[in-house]
Amino acid sequence: MEESKKEGLIFAVDVGALMLYAGAEVYRVNDTIIHMLKALEIDNVEVYVLSNGIFASTNEQSIVRNVTLGPIHLGKVSAINQLSRDLSAHRINLEEAKARFETIKQITTAKDYILILASGIGAGAFAYIFGGNIFDALFGFINGIALEALFLASVMRKRSRFIRNIFGAAFVTILTIIYIKIFTNLHMGKIIIGSIMPLVPGIALTTSIRDLFYGDYLSGAIHLLDALLTAMCIAVGVGSVMSVFRMLGGLL
């Protein structure tokens, strides 16, 4: 393989790996890699994408990338989509695409205070949508803020996602029990439901359905399993706290 084509193949696979890590669907990653390779005039390439890996090969070169599941970052996915369109339309060349890709990799998430505020608004809104009153929404808002602040703490950043979900669900349940003991006119179920909504794996579940719809059964099953395990962790966190408090004298 010519050096330039080898370089283009490696670049396309690296782009696809970042898309997977940022939460893009398997079919989208596969299409993006293929379109980029066509734009770079690289033919006879077989590309196979899974939810945690990419395989690309020609008669002369094979590339494998292992991709771990990372935090969802749709901003990077959108930027890569535009990069692929520009490359396919020949508005940029390979070197310009590489430079833009390096910029895309540096895109950061929202500021911590924005994440905390968004979590609080989301939790409070869901508590109200699911039938709670304005006070339930208020305490849901407080729980959402406390939950995101807990996750952003350095000690929790290093924990696995499943451990964080268990502790997060248990944390907001404990807070809700405290609220109920102080203010008797609150609805415990509404507050807890709203508070755990930031933990619900909505994107993972949606991605699994889309992968299954497009015939990527293995990747769809992996994302579905990830969503179910996350939901189980949330249930363990909430259920364990409620069970403990019941055993401590029927406080619930």
mmCIF file of C-alpha atoms in Angstrom:
data_model
loop_
_atom_site.group_PDB
_atom_site.id
_atom_site.type_symbol
_atom_site.label_atom_id
_atom_site.label_comp_id
_atom_site.label_asym_id
_atom_site.label_seq_id
_atom_site.Cartn_x
_atom_site.Cartn_y
_atom_site.Cartn_z
ATOM 1 C CA MET A 1 0.000 0.000 0.000
ATOM 2 C CA GLU A 2 1.257 3.467 -0.798
ATOM 3 C CA GLU A 3 2.330 5.431 2.236
ATOM 4 C CA SER A 4 -0.331 8.112 1.701
ATOM 5 C CA LYS A 5 -3.113 5.526 1.517
ATOM 6 C CA LYS A 6 -1.838 3.776 4.623
ATOM 7 C CA GLU A 7 -1.820 7.123 6.388
ATOM 8 C CA GLY A 8 -5.373 7.810 5.221
ATOM 9 C CA LEU A 9 -6.595 4.421 6.422
ATOM 10 C CA ILE A 10 -5.090 4.939 9.879
ATOM 11 C CA PHE A 11 -6.611 8.405 10.052
ATOM 12 C CA ALA A 12 -10.099 7.191 9.107
ATOM 13 C CA VAL A 13 -9.978 4.434 11.728
ATOM 14 C CA ASP A 14 -8.787 6.893 14.391
ATOM 15 C CA VAL A 15 -11.706 9.183 13.532
ATOM 16 C CA GLY A 16 -14.126 6.278 13.825
ATOM 17 C CA ALA A 17 -12.621 5.264 17.177
ATOM 18 C CA LEU A 18 -13.241 8.728 18.601
ATOM 19 C CA MET A 19 -16.828 8.626 17.336
ATOM 20 C CA LEU A 20 -17.415 5.298 19.077
ATOM 21 C CA TYR A 21 -15.854 6.565 22.288
ATOM 22 C CA ALA A 22 -18.057 9.669 22.186
ATOM 23 C CA GLY A 23 -21.242 7.604 21.862
ATOM 24 C CA ALA A 24 -21.975 7.457 18.121
ATOM 25 C CA GLU A 25 -24.038 4.600 16.704
ATOM 26 C CA VAL A 26 -22.221 1.729 15.012
ATOM 27 C CA TYR A 27 -23.829 2.301 11.616
ATOM 28 C CA ARG A 28 -22.863 5.989 11.724
ATOM 29 C CA VAL A 29 -19.238 5.146 12.499
ATOM 30 C CA ASN A 30 -19.134 2.551 9.735
ATOM 31 C CA ASP A 31 -20.610 4.955 7.158
ATOM 32 C CA THR A 32 -18.261 7.763 8.200
ATOM 33 C CA ILE A 33 -15.156 5.592 7.795
ATOM 34 C CA ILE A 34 -16.289 4.310 4.399
ATOM 35 C CA HIS A 35 -17.114 7.788 3.097
ATOM 36 C CA MET A 36 -13.771 9.135 4.269
ATOM 37 C CA LEU A 37 -11.886 6.272 2.627
ATOM 38 C CA LYS A 38 -13.715 6.868 -0.640
ATOM 39 C CA ALA A 39 -12.863 10.554 -0.471
ATOM 40 C CA LEU A 40 -9.203 9.608 0.025
ATOM 41 C CA GLU A 41 -9.421 7.225 -2.967
ATOM 42 C CA ILE A 42 -8.678 4.164 -0.876
ATOM 43 C CA ASP A 43 -10.457 1.171 -2.423
ATOM 44 C CA ASN A 44 -10.883 -2.511 -1.583
ATOM 45 C CA VAL A 45 -11.097 -1.904 2.153
ATOM 46 C CA GLU A 46 -13.234 -4.024 4.458
ATOM 47 C CA VAL A 47 -14.505 -2.236 7.563
ATOM 48 C CA TYR A 48 -16.205 -3.957 10.482
ATOM 49 C CA VAL A 49 -17.359 -1.902 13.452
ATOM 50 C CA LEU A 50 -18.510 -3.156 16.847
ATOM 51 C CA SER A 51 -19.558 -1.124 19.852
ATOM 52 C CA ASN A 52 -16.082 -1.556 21.370
ATOM 53 C CA GLY A 53 -13.805 -2.055 18.388
ATOM 54 C CA ILE A 54 -13.017 -1.326 14.747
ATOM 55 C CA PHE A 55 -11.445 -3.690 12.212
ATOM 56 C CA ALA A 56 -10.248 -2.405 8.847
ATOM 57 C CA SER A 57 -8.160 -4.313 6.329
ATOM 58 C CA THR A 58 -6.906 -4.362 2.754
ATOM 59 C CA ASN A 59 -4.718 -6.828 0.925
ATOM 60 C CA GLU A 60 -1.649 -5.147 2.364
ATOM 61 C CA GLN A 61 -2.666 -3.634 5.690
ATOM 62 C CA SER A 62 -4.856 -4.506 8.675
ATOM 63 C CA ILE A 63 -5.792 -2.155 11.486
ATOM 64 C CA VAL A 64 -7.565 -2.973 14.747
ATOM 65 C CA ARG A 65 -8.696 -0.436 17.328
ATOM 66 C CA ASN A 66 -10.033 -1.395 20.737
ATOM 67 C CA VAL A 67 -12.452 1.281 21.937
ATOM 68 C CA THR A 68 -13.715 1.522 25.500
ATOM 69 C CA LEU A 69 -17.109 3.018 26.261
ATOM 70 C CA GLY A 70 -16.535 6.634 27.209
ATOM 71 C CA PRO A 71 -18.691 9.557 28.318
ATOM 72 C CA ILE A 72 -21.282 10.664 25.788
ATOM 73 C CA HIS A 73 -20.111 13.736 23.871
ATOM 74 C CA LEU A 74 -22.409 14.456 20.943
ATOM 75 C CA GLY A 75 -20.562 17.687 20.215
ATOM 76 C CA LYS A 76 -17.554 15.688 19.040
ATOM 77 C CA VAL A 77 -19.772 13.382 17.001
ATOM 78 C CA SER A 78 -21.393 16.340 15.272
ATOM 79 C CA ALA A 79 -18.010 17.950 14.545
ATOM 80 C CA ILE A 80 -16.675 14.714 13.053
ATOM 81 C CA ASN A 81 -19.785 14.386 10.881
ATOM 82 C CA GLN A 82 -19.062 17.824 9.442
ATOM 83 C CA LEU A 83 -15.409 16.911 8.972
ATOM 84 C CA SER A 84 -16.448 13.832 7.010
ATOM 85 C CA ARG A 85 -18.804 15.872 4.821
ATOM 86 C CA ASP A 86 -16.117 18.431 4.036
ATOM 87 C CA LEU A 87 -13.584 15.725 3.212
ATOM 88 C CA SER A 88 -16.066 13.857 1.013
ATOM 89 C CA ALA A 89 -16.873 17.092 -0.840
ATOM 90 C CA HIS A 90 -13.110 17.691 -1.304
ATOM 91 C CA ARG A 91 -13.308 21.040 0.465
ATOM 92 C CA ILE A 92 -10.342 19.960 2.587
ATOM 93 C CA ASN A 93 -7.421 17.589 2.051
ATOM 94 C CA LEU A 94 -5.984 14.955 4.366
ATOM 95 C CA GLU A 95 -3.579 17.302 6.129
ATOM 96 C CA GLU A 96 -6.308 19.860 6.791
ATOM 97 C CA ALA A 97 -8.592 17.082 8.011
ATOM 98 C CA LYS A 98 -5.906 15.919 10.447
ATOM 99 C CA ALA A 99 -5.476 19.410 11.796
ATOM 100 C CA ARG A 100 -9.204 19.800 12.321
ATOM 101 C CA PHE A 101 -9.388 16.362 13.936
ATOM 102 C CA GLU A 102 -6.791 17.416 16.510
ATOM 103 C CA THR A 103 -8.982 20.417 17.295
ATOM 104 C CA ILE A 104 -12.050 18.186 17.642
ATOM 105 C CA LYS A 105 -10.239 15.976 20.149
ATOM 106 C CA GLN A 106 -9.696 19.011 22.353
ATOM 107 C CA ILE A 107 -13.399 19.893 22.552
ATOM 108 C CA THR A 108 -14.327 19.859 26.207
ATOM 109 C CA THR A 109 -17.601 19.188 27.947
ATOM 110 C CA ALA A 110 -19.639 21.940 29.548
ATOM 111 C CA LYS A 111 -18.349 23.686 32.649
ATOM 112 C CA ASP A 112 -18.938 21.923 35.942
ATOM 113 C CA TYR A 113 -21.414 24.520 37.166
ATOM 114 C CA ILE A 114 -23.466 24.116 33.979
ATOM 115 C CA LEU A 115 -23.559 20.337 34.418
ATOM 116 C CA ILE A 116 -24.637 20.751 38.045
ATOM 117 C CA LEU A 117 -27.363 23.239 37.152
ATOM 118 C CA ALA A 118 -28.631 21.116 34.258
ATOM 119 C CA SER A 119 -28.814 18.034 36.480
ATOM 120 C CA GLY A 120 -30.809 19.961 39.066
ATOM 121 C CA ILE A 121 -33.242 21.378 36.509
ATOM 122 C CA GLY A 122 -33.715 17.982 34.917
ATOM 123 C CA ALA A 123 -34.327 16.196 38.221
ATOM 124 C CA GLY A 124 -36.760 18.872 39.428
ATOM 125 C CA ALA A 125 -38.650 18.940 36.127
ATOM 126 C CA PHE A 126 -39.063 15.172 36.038
ATOM 127 C CA ALA A 127 -40.259 15.114 39.650
ATOM 128 C CA TYR A 128 -42.973 17.577 38.636
ATOM 129 C CA ILE A 129 -43.810 15.826 35.343
ATOM 130 C CA PHE A 130 -44.316 12.499 37.109
ATOM 131 C CA GLY A 131 -47.049 13.983 39.311
ATOM 132 C CA GLY A 132 -45.198 15.764 42.084
ATOM 133 C CA ASN A 133 -46.041 19.200 43.380
ATOM 134 C CA ILE A 134 -43.880 22.296 43.291
ATOM 135 C CA PHE A 135 -42.185 21.329 46.557
ATOM 136 C CA ASP A 136 -41.344 17.873 45.213
ATOM 137 C CA ALA A 137 -39.800 19.585 42.188
ATOM 138 C CA LEU A 138 -37.816 21.881 44.468
ATOM 139 C CA PHE A 139 -36.304 19.017 46.444
ATOM 140 C CA GLY A 140 -35.758 17.072 43.237
ATOM 141 C CA PHE A 141 -33.802 20.094 41.999
ATOM 142 C CA ILE A 142 -31.684 20.036 45.174
ATOM 143 C CA ASN A 143 -31.073 16.298 44.773
ATOM 144 C CA GLY A 144 -30.040 16.749 41.150
ATOM 145 C CA ILE A 145 -27.514 19.404 42.091
ATOM 146 C CA ALA A 146 -26.129 17.298 44.940
ATOM 147 C CA LEU A 147 -25.931 14.209 42.714
ATOM 148 C CA GLU A 148 -23.946 15.902 39.948
ATOM 149 C CA ALA A 149 -21.684 17.594 42.488
ATOM 150 C CA LEU A 150 -20.993 14.164 43.978
ATOM 151 C CA PHE A 151 -20.121 12.754 40.562
ATOM 152 C CA LEU A 152 -17.806 15.651 39.793
ATOM 153 C CA ALA A 153 -15.914 15.162 43.038
ATOM 154 C CA SER A 154 -12.420 13.841 42.390
ATOM 155 C CA VAL A 155 -12.968 10.710 44.463
ATOM 156 C CA MET A 156 -16.004 9.715 42.356
ATOM 157 C CA ARG A 157 -14.429 10.526 38.993
ATOM 158 C CA LYS A 158 -12.080 7.583 39.452
ATOM 159 C CA ARG A 159 -14.835 5.065 40.212
ATOM 160 C CA SER A 160 -16.412 2.809 37.625
ATOM 161 C CA ARG A 161 -19.687 3.969 36.137
ATOM 162 C CA PHE A 162 -21.646 1.152 37.759
ATOM 163 C CA ILE A 163 -20.299 1.924 41.233
ATOM 164 C CA ARG A 164 -21.083 5.609 40.746
ATOM 165 C CA ASN A 165 -24.656 4.791 39.722
ATOM 166 C CA ILE A 166 -25.213 2.604 42.787
ATOM 167 C CA PHE A 167 -23.814 5.219 45.164
ATOM 168 C CA GLY A 168 -25.585 8.035 43.328
ATOM 169 C CA ALA A 169 -28.982 6.357 43.538
ATOM 170 C CA ALA A 170 -28.421 5.491 47.196
ATOM 171 C CA PHE A 171 -27.288 9.060 47.909
ATOM 172 C CA VAL A 172 -30.410 10.763 46.534
ATOM 173 C CA THR A 173 -32.625 8.188 48.270
ATOM 174 C CA ILE A 174 -31.042 8.990 51.625
ATOM 175 C CA LEU A 175 -31.510 12.711 51.013
ATOM 176 C CA THR A 176 -35.147 12.149 50.087
ATOM 177 C CA ILE A 177 -35.807 10.181 53.271
ATOM 178 C CA ILE A 178 -34.366 13.050 55.278
ATOM 179 C CA TYR A 179 -36.663 15.507 53.491
ATOM 180 C CA ILE A 180 -39.700 13.319 54.157
ATOM 181 C CA LYS A 181 -38.938 13.167 57.873
ATOM 182 C CA ILE A 182 -38.721 16.954 58.059
ATOM 183 C CA PHE A 183 -41.522 17.941 55.663
ATOM 184 C CA THR A 184 -44.418 15.496 55.789
ATOM 185 C CA ASN A 185 -46.325 16.929 52.811
ATOM 186 C CA LEU A 186 -43.773 15.706 50.273
ATOM 187 C CA HIS A 187 -44.158 12.686 47.974
ATOM 188 C CA MET A 188 -41.178 10.393 48.366
ATOM 189 C CA GLY A 189 -41.720 8.402 45.170
ATOM 190 C CA LYS A 190 -41.980 11.496 42.963
ATOM 191 C CA ILE A 191 -38.798 13.015 44.369
ATOM 192 C CA ILE A 192 -36.798 9.806 44.038
ATOM 193 C CA ILE A 193 -37.994 9.190 40.479
ATOM 194 C CA GLY A 194 -37.083 12.692 39.433
ATOM 195 C CA SER A 195 -33.737 12.559 41.218
ATOM 196 C CA ILE A 196 -32.562 9.349 39.530
ATOM 197 C CA MET A 197 -33.523 10.474 36.019
ATOM 198 C CA PRO A 198 -30.030 11.952 35.354
ATOM 199 C CA LEU A 199 -28.733 8.409 35.911
ATOM 200 C CA VAL A 200 -31.131 6.704 33.505
ATOM 201 C CA PRO A 201 -29.264 5.321 30.441
ATOM 202 C CA GLY A 202 -31.494 6.911 27.825
ATOM 203 C CA ILE A 203 -28.822 7.333 25.145
ATOM 204 C CA ALA A 204 -27.500 3.795 25.588
ATOM 205 C CA LEU A 205 -31.009 2.375 25.251
ATOM 206 C CA THR A 206 -31.775 4.509 22.196
ATOM 207 C CA THR A 207 -28.474 3.553 20.584
ATOM 208 C CA SER A 208 -29.143 -0.143 21.163
ATOM 209 C CA ILE A 209 -32.550 0.104 19.496
ATOM 210 C CA ARG A 210 -31.106 1.965 16.508
ATOM 211 C CA ASP A 211 -28.279 -0.577 16.153
ATOM 212 C CA LEU A 212 -30.765 -3.445 16.270
ATOM 213 C CA PHE A 213 -32.971 -1.648 13.735
ATOM 214 C CA TYR A 214 -30.028 -1.330 11.327
ATOM 215 C CA GLY A 215 -29.126 -5.001 11.733
ATOM 216 C CA ASP A 216 -26.114 -4.555 14.024
ATOM 217 C CA TYR A 217 -27.380 -7.182 16.437
ATOM 218 C CA LEU A 218 -24.162 -7.739 18.360
ATOM 219 C CA SER A 219 -23.535 -4.046 18.986
ATOM 220 C CA GLY A 220 -27.209 -3.506 19.772
ATOM 221 C CA ALA A 221 -27.128 -6.330 22.314
ATOM 222 C CA ILE A 222 -23.986 -4.871 23.933
ATOM 223 C CA HIS A 223 -25.545 -1.420 24.302
ATOM 224 C CA LEU A 224 -28.788 -2.976 25.564
ATOM 225 C CA LEU A 225 -26.872 -4.971 28.168
ATOM 226 C CA ASP A 226 -25.069 -1.792 29.224
ATOM 227 C CA ALA A 227 -28.412 -0.007 29.645
ATOM 228 C CA LEU A 228 -29.929 -2.893 31.613
ATOM 229 C CA LEU A 229 -26.897 -3.136 33.925
ATOM 230 C CA THR A 230 -27.076 0.606 34.555
ATOM 231 C CA ALA A 231 -30.771 0.341 35.370
ATOM 232 C CA MET A 232 -30.018 -2.560 37.710
ATOM 233 C CA CYS A 233 -27.374 -0.480 39.514
ATOM 234 C CA ILE A 234 -29.891 2.318 40.015
ATOM 235 C CA ALA A 235 -32.430 -0.160 41.388
ATOM 236 C CA VAL A 236 -29.823 -1.648 43.741
ATOM 237 C CA GLY A 237 -28.906 1.783 45.069
ATOM 238 C CA VAL A 238 -32.495 2.843 45.737
ATOM 239 C CA GLY A 239 -33.734 -0.535 46.944
ATOM 240 C CA SER A 240 -30.864 -1.199 49.337
ATOM 241 C CA VAL A 241 -31.327 2.122 51.143
ATOM 242 C CA MET A 242 -35.080 1.708 51.445
ATOM 243 C CA SER A 243 -34.666 -1.849 52.723
ATOM 244 C CA VAL A 244 -32.134 -0.799 55.336
ATOM 245 C CA PHE A 245 -34.335 1.980 56.647
ATOM 246 C CA ARG A 246 -37.303 -0.367 56.878
ATOM 247 C CA MET A 247 -35.220 -2.827 58.899
ATOM 248 C CA LEU A 248 -34.155 -0.030 61.222
ATOM 249 C CA GLY A 249 -37.617 0.342 62.649
ATOM 250 C CA GLY A 250 -40.047 1.003 59.834
ATOM 251 C CA LEU A 251 -38.953 4.564 59.248
ATOM 252 C CA LEU A 252 -40.598 4.439 55.846
#
